[in-house]
CSV table of C-alpha atoms and ligand atoms in Angstrom, one decimal:
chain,number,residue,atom,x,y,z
A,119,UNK,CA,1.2,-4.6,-18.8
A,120,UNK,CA,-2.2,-6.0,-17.3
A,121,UNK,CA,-2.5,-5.0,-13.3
A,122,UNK,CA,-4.8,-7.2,-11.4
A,123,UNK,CA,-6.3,-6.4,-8.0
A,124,UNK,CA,-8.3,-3.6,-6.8
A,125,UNK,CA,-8.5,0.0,-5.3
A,126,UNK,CA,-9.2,-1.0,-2.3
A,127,UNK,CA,-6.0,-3.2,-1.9
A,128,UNK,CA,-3.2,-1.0,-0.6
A,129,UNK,CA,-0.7,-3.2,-2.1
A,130,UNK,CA,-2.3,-2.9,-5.5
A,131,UNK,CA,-2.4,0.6,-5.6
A,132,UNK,CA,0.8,1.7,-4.6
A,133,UNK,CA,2.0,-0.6,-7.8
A,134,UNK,CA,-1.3,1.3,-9.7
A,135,UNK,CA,-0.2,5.0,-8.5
A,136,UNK,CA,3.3,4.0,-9.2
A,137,UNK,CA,2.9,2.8,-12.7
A,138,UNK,CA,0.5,6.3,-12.8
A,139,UNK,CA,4.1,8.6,-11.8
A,140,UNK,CA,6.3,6.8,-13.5
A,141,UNK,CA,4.1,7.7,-16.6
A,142,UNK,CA,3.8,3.8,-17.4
A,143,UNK,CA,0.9,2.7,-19.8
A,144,UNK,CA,-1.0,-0.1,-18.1
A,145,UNK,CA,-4.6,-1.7,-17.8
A,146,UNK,CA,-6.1,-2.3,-14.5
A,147,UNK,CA,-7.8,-5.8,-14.1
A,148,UNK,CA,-10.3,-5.3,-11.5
A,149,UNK,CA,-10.3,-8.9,-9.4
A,150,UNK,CA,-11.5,-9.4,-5.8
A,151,UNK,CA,-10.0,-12.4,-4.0
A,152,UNK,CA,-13.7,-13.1,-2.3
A,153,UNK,CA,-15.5,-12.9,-5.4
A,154,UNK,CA,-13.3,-14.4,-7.8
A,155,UNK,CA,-11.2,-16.5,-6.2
A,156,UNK,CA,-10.3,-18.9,-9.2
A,157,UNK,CA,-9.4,-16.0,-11.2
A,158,UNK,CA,-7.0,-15.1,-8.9
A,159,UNK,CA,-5.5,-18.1,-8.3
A,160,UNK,CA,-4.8,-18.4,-11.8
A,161,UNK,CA,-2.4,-15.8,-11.5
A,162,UNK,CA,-1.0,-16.4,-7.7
A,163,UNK,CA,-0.8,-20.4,-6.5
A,164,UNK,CA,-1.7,-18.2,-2.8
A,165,UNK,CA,-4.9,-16.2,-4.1
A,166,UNK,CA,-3.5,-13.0,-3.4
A,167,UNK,CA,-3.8,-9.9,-5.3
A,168,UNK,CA,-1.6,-8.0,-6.9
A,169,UNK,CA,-0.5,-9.4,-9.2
A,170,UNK,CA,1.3,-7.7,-12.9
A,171,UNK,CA,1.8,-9.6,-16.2
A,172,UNK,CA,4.5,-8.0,-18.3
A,173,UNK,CA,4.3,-7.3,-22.0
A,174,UNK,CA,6.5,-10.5,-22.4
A,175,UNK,CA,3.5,-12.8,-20.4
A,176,UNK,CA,5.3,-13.2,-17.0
A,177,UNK,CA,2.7,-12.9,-13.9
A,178,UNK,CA,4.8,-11.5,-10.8
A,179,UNK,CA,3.6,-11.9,-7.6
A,180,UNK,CA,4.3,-9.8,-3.9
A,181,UNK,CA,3.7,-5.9,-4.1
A,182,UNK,CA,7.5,-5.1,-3.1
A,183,UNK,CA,8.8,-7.5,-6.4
A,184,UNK,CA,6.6,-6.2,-8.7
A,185,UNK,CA,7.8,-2.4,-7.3
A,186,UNK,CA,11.7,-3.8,-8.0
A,187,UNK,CA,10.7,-4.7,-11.4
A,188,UNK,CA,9.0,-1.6,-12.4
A,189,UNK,CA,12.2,0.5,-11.0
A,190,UNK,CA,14.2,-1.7,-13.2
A,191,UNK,CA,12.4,-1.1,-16.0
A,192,UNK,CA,12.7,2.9,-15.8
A,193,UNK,CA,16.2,2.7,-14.6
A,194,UNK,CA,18.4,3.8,-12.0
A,195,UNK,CA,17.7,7.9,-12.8
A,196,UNK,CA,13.5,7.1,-12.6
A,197,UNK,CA,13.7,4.7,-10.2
A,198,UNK,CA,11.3,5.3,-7.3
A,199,UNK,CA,13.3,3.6,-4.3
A,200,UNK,CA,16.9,5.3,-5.0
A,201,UNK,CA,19.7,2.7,-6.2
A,202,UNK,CA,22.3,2.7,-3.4
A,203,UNK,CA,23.6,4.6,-0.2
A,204,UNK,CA,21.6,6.1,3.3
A,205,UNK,CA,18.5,7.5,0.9
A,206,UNK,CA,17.7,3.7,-0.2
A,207,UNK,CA,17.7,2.9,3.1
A,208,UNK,CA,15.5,5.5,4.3
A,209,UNK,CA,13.2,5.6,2.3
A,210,UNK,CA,13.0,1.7,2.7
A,211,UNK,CA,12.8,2.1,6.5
A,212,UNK,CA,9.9,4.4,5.9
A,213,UNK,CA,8.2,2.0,3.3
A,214,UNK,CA,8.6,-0.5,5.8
A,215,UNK,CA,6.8,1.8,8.0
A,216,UNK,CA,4.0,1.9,5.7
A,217,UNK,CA,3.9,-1.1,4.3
A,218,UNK,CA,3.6,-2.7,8.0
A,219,UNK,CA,0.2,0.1,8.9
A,220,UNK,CA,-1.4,-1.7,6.1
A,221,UNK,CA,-0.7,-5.0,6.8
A,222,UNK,CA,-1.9,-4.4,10.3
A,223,UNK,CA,-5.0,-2.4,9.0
A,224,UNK,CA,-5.5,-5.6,6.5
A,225,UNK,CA,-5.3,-7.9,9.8
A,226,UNK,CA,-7.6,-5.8,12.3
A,227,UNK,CA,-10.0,-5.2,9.1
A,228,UNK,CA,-10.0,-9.3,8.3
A,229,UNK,CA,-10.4,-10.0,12.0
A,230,UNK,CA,-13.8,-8.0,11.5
A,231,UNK,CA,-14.8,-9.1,8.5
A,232,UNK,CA,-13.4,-12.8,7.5
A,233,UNK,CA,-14.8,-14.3,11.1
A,234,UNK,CA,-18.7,-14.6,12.6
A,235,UNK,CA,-19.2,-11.7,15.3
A,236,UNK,CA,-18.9,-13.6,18.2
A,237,UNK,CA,-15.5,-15.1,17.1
A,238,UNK,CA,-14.1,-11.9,16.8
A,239,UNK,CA,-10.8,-12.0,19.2
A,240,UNK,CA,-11.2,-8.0,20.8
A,241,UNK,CA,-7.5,-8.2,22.6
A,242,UNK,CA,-6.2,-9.3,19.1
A,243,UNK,CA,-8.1,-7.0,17.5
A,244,UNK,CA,-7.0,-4.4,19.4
A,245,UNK,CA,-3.2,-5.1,19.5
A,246,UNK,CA,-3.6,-4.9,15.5
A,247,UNK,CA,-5.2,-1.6,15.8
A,248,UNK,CA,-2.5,-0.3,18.2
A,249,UNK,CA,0.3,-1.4,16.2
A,250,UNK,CA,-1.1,1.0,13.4
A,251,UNK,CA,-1.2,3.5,15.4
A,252,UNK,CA,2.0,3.2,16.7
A,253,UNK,CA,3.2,2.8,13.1
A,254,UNK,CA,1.6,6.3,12.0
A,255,UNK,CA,2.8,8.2,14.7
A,256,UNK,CA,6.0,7.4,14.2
A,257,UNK,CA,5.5,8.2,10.4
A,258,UNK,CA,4.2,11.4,11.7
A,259,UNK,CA,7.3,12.1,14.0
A,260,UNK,CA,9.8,11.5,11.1
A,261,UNK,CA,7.6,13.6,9.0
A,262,UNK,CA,7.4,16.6,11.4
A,263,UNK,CA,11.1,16.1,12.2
A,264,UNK,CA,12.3,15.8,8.3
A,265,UNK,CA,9.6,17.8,6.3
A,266,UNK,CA,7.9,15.8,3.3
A,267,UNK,CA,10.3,17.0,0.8
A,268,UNK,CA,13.0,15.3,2.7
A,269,UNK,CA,11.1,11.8,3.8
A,270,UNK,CA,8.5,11.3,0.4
A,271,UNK,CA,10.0,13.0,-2.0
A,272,UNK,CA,13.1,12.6,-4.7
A,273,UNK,CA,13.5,15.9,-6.3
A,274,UNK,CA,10.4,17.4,-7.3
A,275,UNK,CA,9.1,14.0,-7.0
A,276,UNK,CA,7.5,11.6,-5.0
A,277,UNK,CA,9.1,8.4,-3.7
A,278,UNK,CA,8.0,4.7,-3.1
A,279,UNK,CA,7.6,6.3,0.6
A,280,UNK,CA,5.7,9.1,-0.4
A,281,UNK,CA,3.5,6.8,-2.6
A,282,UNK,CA,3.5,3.6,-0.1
A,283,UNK,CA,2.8,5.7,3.1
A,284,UNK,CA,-0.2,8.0,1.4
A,285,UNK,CA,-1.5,4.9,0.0
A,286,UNK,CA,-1.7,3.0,3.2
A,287,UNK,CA,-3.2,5.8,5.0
A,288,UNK,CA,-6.2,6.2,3.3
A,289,UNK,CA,-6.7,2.5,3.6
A,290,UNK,CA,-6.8,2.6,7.1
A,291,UNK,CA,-9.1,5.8,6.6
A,292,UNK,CA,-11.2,3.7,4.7
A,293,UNK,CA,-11.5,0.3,7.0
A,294,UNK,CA,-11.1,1.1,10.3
A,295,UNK,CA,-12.9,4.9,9.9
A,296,UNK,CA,-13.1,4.3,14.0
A,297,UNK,CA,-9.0,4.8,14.4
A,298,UNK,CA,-8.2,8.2,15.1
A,299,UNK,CA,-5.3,8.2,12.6
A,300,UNK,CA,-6.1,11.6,11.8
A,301,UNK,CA,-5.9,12.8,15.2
A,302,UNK,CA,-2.2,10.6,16.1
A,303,UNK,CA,-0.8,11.6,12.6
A,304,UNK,CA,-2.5,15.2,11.6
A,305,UNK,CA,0.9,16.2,9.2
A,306,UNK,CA,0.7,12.6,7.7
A,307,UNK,CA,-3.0,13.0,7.1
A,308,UNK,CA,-2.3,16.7,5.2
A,309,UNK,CA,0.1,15.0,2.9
A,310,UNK,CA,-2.2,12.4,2.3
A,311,UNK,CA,-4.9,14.6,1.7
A,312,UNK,CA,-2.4,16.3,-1.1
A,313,UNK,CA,-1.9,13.0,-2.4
A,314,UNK,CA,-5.4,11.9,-3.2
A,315,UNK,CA,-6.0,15.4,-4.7
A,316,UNK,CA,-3.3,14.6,-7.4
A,317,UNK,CA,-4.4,13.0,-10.6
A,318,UNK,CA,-2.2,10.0,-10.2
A,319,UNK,CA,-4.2,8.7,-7.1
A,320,UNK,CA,-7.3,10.2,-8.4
A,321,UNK,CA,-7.6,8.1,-11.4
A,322,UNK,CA,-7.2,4.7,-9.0
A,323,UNK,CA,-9.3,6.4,-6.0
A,324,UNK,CA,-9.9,3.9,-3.5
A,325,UNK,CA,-13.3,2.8,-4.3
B,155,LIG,N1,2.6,-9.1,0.8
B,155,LIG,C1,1.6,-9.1,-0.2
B,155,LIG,C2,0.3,-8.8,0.5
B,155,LIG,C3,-0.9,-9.0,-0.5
B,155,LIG,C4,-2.2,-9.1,0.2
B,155,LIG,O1,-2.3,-9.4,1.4
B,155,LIG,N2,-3.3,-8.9,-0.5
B,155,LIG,C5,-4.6,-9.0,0.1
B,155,LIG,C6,-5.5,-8.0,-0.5
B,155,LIG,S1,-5.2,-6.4,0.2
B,155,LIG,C7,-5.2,-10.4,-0.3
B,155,LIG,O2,-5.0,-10.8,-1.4
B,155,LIG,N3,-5.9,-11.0,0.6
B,155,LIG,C8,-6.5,-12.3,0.5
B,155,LIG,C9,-5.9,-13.4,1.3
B,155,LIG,O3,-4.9,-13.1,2.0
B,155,LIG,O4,-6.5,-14.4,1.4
B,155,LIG,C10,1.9,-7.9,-1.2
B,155,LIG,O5,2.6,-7.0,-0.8
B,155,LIG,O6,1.5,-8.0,-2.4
């Protein structure tokens, strides 16, 4: 399997650190949208990263399908979103959670950087960067409330929410280092910080 995207991407590496738990062999294509825009649209008609081409040459698109197809491929037993009943739907809630911090990140980050300074929309900026925060301290209630075993974890191991929701949170870390996110989600950040230390988000360290 060829990966395409990059570290920084939150939506690439949750498939990356996936595909590193799930002990799947794959190569990571490094591809930035800014800098190599025809490259990407090679692989996605929308010039999005990720994007995964499977040993049999199909390119799928959209973070969340290329998760679906990777559970499939391991099986209900390895799966990393459970197959059925209230745990699939909590741990999607809480991926949805996650998921939604870094698409919110991504926004206020792009609002920044895509436009010239004094096009920069501040109360649009701002309700991005309070709807992350609202996002991660809700993260962090659940978390407090449930304990990380419960919320990221499936046995002794870690979940698409576990995975999704440490990914996301060091990419706010990383693009919006102003946002206390630290300070609103302290337990979140400890677990995150346990993340990163593991080999599996090591080796695709947001760089
Ligand atoms: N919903 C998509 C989001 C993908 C996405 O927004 N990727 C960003 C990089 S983090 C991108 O390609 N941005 C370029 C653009 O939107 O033009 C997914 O989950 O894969």
């Amino acid at each position: 399997m060829k990966l395409y995207g990059s570290t920084i991407s939150p939506f690439a590496r949750r498939i990356a650190v996936s595909l590193n738990v799930l002990g799947l062999p794959y190569e990571f294509v490094r591809l930035s949208t800014a800098k190599q825009p025809e490259e990407v649209r090679k692989l996605n008609p929308l010039t999005r990263i990720p994007a995964l081409t499977l040993d049999s040459g199909e390119t799928l698109i959209e973070s969340w399908a290329i998760l679906d197809e990777i559970d499939q491929i391991v099986g209900p037993d390895q799966a990393l979103i459970p197959p059925s009943g209230a745990t699939r739907r909590k741990v999607l809630q809480t991926i949805s959670l996650g998921v939604g911090c870094a698409e919110k990140s991504v926004w206020a980050y792009y609002e920044l950087s895509k436009r010239p300074e004094e096009k920069v929309h501040q109360p649009w900026l701002e309700q991005n960067e309070a709807q992350v925060l609202a996002g991660y301290s809700s993260l962090e209630e659940q978390l407090k409330r449930d304990g990380a075993n419960d919320l990221f974890k499936s046995g002794s191991r870690l979940n698409q929410a576990g995975i999704t929701c440490a990914v996301s949170f060091r990419f706010t870390g990383h693009v919006r280092p102003e946002l206390d996110i630290r300070g609103t989600a302290p337990t979140l950040a400890e677990f995150s910080d346990e993340c990163e230390a593991m080999n599996v988000f090591k080796s695709v360290a947001v760089s």
